[in-house]
CSV table of C-alpha atoms and ligand atoms in Angstrom, one decimal:
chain,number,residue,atom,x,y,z
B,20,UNK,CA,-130.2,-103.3,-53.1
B,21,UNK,CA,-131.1,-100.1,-51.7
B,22,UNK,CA,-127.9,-98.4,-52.3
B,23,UNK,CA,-128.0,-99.9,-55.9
B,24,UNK,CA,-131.7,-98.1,-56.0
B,25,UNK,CA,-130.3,-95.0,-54.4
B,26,UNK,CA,-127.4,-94.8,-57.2
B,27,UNK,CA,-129.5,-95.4,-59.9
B,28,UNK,CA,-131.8,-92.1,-58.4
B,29,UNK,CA,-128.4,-90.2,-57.7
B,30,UNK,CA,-127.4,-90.9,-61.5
B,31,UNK,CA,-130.8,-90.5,-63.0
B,32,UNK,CA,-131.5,-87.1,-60.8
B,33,UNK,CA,-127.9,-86.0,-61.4
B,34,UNK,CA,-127.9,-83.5,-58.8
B,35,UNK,CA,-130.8,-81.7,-60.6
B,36,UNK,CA,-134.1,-82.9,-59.3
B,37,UNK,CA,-135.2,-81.8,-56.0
B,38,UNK,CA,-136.2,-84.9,-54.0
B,39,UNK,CA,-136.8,-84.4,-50.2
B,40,UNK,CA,-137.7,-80.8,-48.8
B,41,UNK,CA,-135.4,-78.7,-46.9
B,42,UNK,CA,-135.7,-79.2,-42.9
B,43,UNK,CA,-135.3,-75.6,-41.6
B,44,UNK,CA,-134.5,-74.5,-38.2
B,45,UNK,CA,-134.2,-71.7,-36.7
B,46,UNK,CA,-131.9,-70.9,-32.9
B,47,UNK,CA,-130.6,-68.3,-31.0
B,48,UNK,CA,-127.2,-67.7,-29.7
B,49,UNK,CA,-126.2,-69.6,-26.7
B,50,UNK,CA,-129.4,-71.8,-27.1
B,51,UNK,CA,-129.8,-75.1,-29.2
B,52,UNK,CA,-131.7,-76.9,-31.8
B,53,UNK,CA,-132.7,-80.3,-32.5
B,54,UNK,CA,-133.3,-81.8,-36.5
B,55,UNK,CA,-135.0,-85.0,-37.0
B,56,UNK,CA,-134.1,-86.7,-40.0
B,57,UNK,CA,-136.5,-89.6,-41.1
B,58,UNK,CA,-135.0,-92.3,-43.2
B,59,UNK,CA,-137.0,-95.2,-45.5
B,60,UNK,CA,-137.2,-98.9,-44.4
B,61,UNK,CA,-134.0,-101.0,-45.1
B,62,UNK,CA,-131.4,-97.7,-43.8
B,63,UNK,CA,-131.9,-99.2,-39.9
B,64,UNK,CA,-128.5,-100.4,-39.7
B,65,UNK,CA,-126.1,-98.0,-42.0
B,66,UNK,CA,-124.3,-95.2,-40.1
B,67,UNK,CA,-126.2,-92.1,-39.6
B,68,UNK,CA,-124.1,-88.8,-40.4
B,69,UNK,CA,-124.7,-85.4,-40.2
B,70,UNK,CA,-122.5,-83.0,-42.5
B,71,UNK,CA,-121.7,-79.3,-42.1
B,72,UNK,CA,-121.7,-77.1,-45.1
B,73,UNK,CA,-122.6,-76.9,-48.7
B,74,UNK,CA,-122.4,-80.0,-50.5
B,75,UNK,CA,-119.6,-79.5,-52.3
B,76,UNK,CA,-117.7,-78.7,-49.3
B,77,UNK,CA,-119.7,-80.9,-46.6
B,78,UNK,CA,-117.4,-81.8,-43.6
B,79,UNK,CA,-119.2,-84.6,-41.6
B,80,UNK,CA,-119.5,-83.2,-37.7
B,81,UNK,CA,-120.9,-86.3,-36.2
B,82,UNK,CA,-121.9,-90.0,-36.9
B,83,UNK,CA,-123.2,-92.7,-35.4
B,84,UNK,CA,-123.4,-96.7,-36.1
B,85,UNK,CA,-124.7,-97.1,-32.5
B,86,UNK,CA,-128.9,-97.6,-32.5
B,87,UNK,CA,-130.6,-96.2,-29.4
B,88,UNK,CA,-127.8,-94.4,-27.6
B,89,UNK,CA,-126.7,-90.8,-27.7
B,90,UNK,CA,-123.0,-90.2,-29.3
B,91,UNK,CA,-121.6,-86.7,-28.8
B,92,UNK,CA,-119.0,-85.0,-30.2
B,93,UNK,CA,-118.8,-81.5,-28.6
B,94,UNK,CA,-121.9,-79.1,-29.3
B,95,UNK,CA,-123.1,-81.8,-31.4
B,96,UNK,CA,-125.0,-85.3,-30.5
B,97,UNK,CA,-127.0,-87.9,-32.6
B,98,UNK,CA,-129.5,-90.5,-31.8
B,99,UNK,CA,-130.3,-93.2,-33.7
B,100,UNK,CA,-134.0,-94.6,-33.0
B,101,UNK,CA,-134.0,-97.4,-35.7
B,102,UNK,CA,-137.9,-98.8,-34.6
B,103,UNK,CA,-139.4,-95.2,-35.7
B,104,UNK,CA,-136.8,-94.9,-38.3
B,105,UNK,CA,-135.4,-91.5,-37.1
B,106,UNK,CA,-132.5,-90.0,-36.5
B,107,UNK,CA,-131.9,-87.0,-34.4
B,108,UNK,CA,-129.5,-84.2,-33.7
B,109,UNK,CA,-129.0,-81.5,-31.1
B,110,UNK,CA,-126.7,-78.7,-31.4
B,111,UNK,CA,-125.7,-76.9,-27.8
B,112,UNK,CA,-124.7,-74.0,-27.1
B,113,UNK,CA,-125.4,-72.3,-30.7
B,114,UNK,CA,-122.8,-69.9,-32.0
B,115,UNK,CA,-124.1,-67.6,-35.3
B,116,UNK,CA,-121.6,-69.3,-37.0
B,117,UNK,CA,-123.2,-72.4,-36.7
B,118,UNK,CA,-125.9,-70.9,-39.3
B,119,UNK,CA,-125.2,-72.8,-42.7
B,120,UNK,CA,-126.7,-75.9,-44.5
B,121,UNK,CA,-126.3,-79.4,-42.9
B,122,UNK,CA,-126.7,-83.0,-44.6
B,123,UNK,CA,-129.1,-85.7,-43.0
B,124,UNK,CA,-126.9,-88.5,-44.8
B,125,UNK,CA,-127.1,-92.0,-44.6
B,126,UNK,CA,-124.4,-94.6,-45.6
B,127,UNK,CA,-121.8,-92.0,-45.8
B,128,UNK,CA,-121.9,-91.8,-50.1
B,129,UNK,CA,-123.1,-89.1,-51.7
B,130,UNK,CA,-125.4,-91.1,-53.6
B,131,UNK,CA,-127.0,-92.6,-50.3
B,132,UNK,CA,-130.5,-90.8,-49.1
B,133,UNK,CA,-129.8,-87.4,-47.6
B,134,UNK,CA,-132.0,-84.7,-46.5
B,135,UNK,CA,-131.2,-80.8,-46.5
B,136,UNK,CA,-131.0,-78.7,-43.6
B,137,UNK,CA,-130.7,-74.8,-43.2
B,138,UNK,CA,-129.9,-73.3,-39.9
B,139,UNK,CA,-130.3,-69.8,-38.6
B,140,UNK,CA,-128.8,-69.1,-35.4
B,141,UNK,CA,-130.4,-65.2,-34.1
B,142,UNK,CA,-128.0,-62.8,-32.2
B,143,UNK,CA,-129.0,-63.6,-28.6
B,144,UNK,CA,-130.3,-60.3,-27.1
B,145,UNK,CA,-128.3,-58.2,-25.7
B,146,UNK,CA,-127.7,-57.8,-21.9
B,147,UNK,CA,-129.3,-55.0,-19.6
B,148,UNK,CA,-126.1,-52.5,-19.3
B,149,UNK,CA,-124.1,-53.0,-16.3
B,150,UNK,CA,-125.1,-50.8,-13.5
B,151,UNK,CA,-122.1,-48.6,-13.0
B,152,UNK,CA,-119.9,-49.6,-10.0
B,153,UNK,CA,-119.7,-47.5,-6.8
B,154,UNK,CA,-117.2,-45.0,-6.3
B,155,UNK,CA,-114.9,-46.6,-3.8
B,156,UNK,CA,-112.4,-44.5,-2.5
B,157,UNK,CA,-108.9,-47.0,-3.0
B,158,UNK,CA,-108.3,-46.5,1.1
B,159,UNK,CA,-109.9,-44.5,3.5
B,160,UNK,CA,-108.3,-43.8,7.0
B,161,UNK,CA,-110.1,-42.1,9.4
B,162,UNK,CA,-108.8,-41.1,13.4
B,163,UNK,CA,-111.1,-40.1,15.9
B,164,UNK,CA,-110.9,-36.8,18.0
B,165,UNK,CA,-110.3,-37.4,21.0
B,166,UNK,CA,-112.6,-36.7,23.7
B,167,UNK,CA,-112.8,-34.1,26.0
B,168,UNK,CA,-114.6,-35.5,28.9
B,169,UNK,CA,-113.3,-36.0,32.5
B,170,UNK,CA,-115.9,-38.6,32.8
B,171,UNK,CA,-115.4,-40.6,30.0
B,172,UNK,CA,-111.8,-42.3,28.9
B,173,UNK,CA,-110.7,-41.4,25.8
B,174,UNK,CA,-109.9,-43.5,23.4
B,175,UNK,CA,-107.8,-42.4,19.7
B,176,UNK,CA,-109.7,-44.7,17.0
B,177,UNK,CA,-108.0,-45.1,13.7
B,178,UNK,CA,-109.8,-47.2,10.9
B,179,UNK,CA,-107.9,-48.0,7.9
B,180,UNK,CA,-110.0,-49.5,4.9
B,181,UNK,CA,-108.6,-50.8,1.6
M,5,NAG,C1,-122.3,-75.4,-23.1
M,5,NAG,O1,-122.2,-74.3,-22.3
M,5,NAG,C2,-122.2,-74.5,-20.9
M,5,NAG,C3,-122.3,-73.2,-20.2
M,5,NAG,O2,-121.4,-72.3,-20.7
M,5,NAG,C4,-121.0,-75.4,-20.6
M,5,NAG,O3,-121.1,-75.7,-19.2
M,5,NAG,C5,-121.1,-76.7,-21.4
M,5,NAG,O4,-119.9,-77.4,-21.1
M,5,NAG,C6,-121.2,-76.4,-22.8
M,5,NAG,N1,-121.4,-77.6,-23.5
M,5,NAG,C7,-120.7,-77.9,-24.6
M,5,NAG,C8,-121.0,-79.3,-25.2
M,5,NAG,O5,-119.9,-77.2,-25.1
């Protein structure tokens, strides 16, 4: 019943109305980001799935059937809390490739409820320059004078370093 309500929106909207707003989120390089998608009463038990890319050319990047337990699959995980009728998803480690536009979907049809998400991963700041190394000599040998003392032995020191 619900996907026969969802088709009859998909067909009636035709890909024209706009009918749930655009989560946004915004990350920086080498950090990560978390989007909660909210889902309607009835989608508890249909797999979650969260789709890279415009619609047209969507590629699903994880998905889970599983309800209160994290899946992962690499940068990406997805939790499933069906009681507050959420799902969410973390991207790691945040690459500036990763900004694009993401699908919320449920079911796993195009017609089944998704939700829009744009992501805008920032150029991590750049590092302090490296301090510039010490001039190190590549070997060093050094040999003592020897002493001229009638009291005190002499003794020829040679130090090799490197
Ligand atoms: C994220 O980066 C950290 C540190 O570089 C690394 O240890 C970890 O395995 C990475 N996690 C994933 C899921 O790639």
């Amino acid at each position: 019943m619900r996907k026969l309500i969802s088709v009859i929106h998909f067909l009636l909207c035709a890909g024209v109305c706009v009918t749930s707003e655009v989560i946004t989120r915004r990350g920086q390089e080498g950090g990560s980001t978390s989007i909660e998608c909210p889902y309607d009463q009835g989608w508890e038990t249909y797999t979650k799935y969260f789709y890279k890319g415009i619609w047209a050319h969507r590629v699903p990047v994880i998905q889970s059937n599983q309800p209160s337990s994290w899946t992962s699959n690499g940068r990406y995980s997805l939790y499933d809390d069906r009681e507050r009728r959420v799902f969410t998803v973390i991207i790691s480690n945040l690459t500036l490739q990763d900004t694009d536009t993401y699908w919320c979907l449920i079911g796993g049809w195009g017609f089944d409820p998704n939700t829009e998400v744009k992501i805008t991963v920032d150029r991590a700041p750049s590092p302090p320059p490296l301090p510039a190394p010490p001039l190190t000599p590549k070997s060093f040998s050094f040999t003592s004078r020897p002493l001229h003392s009638v009291t005190h032995p002499s003794t020829i020191i040679t130090m090799v370093t490197g």
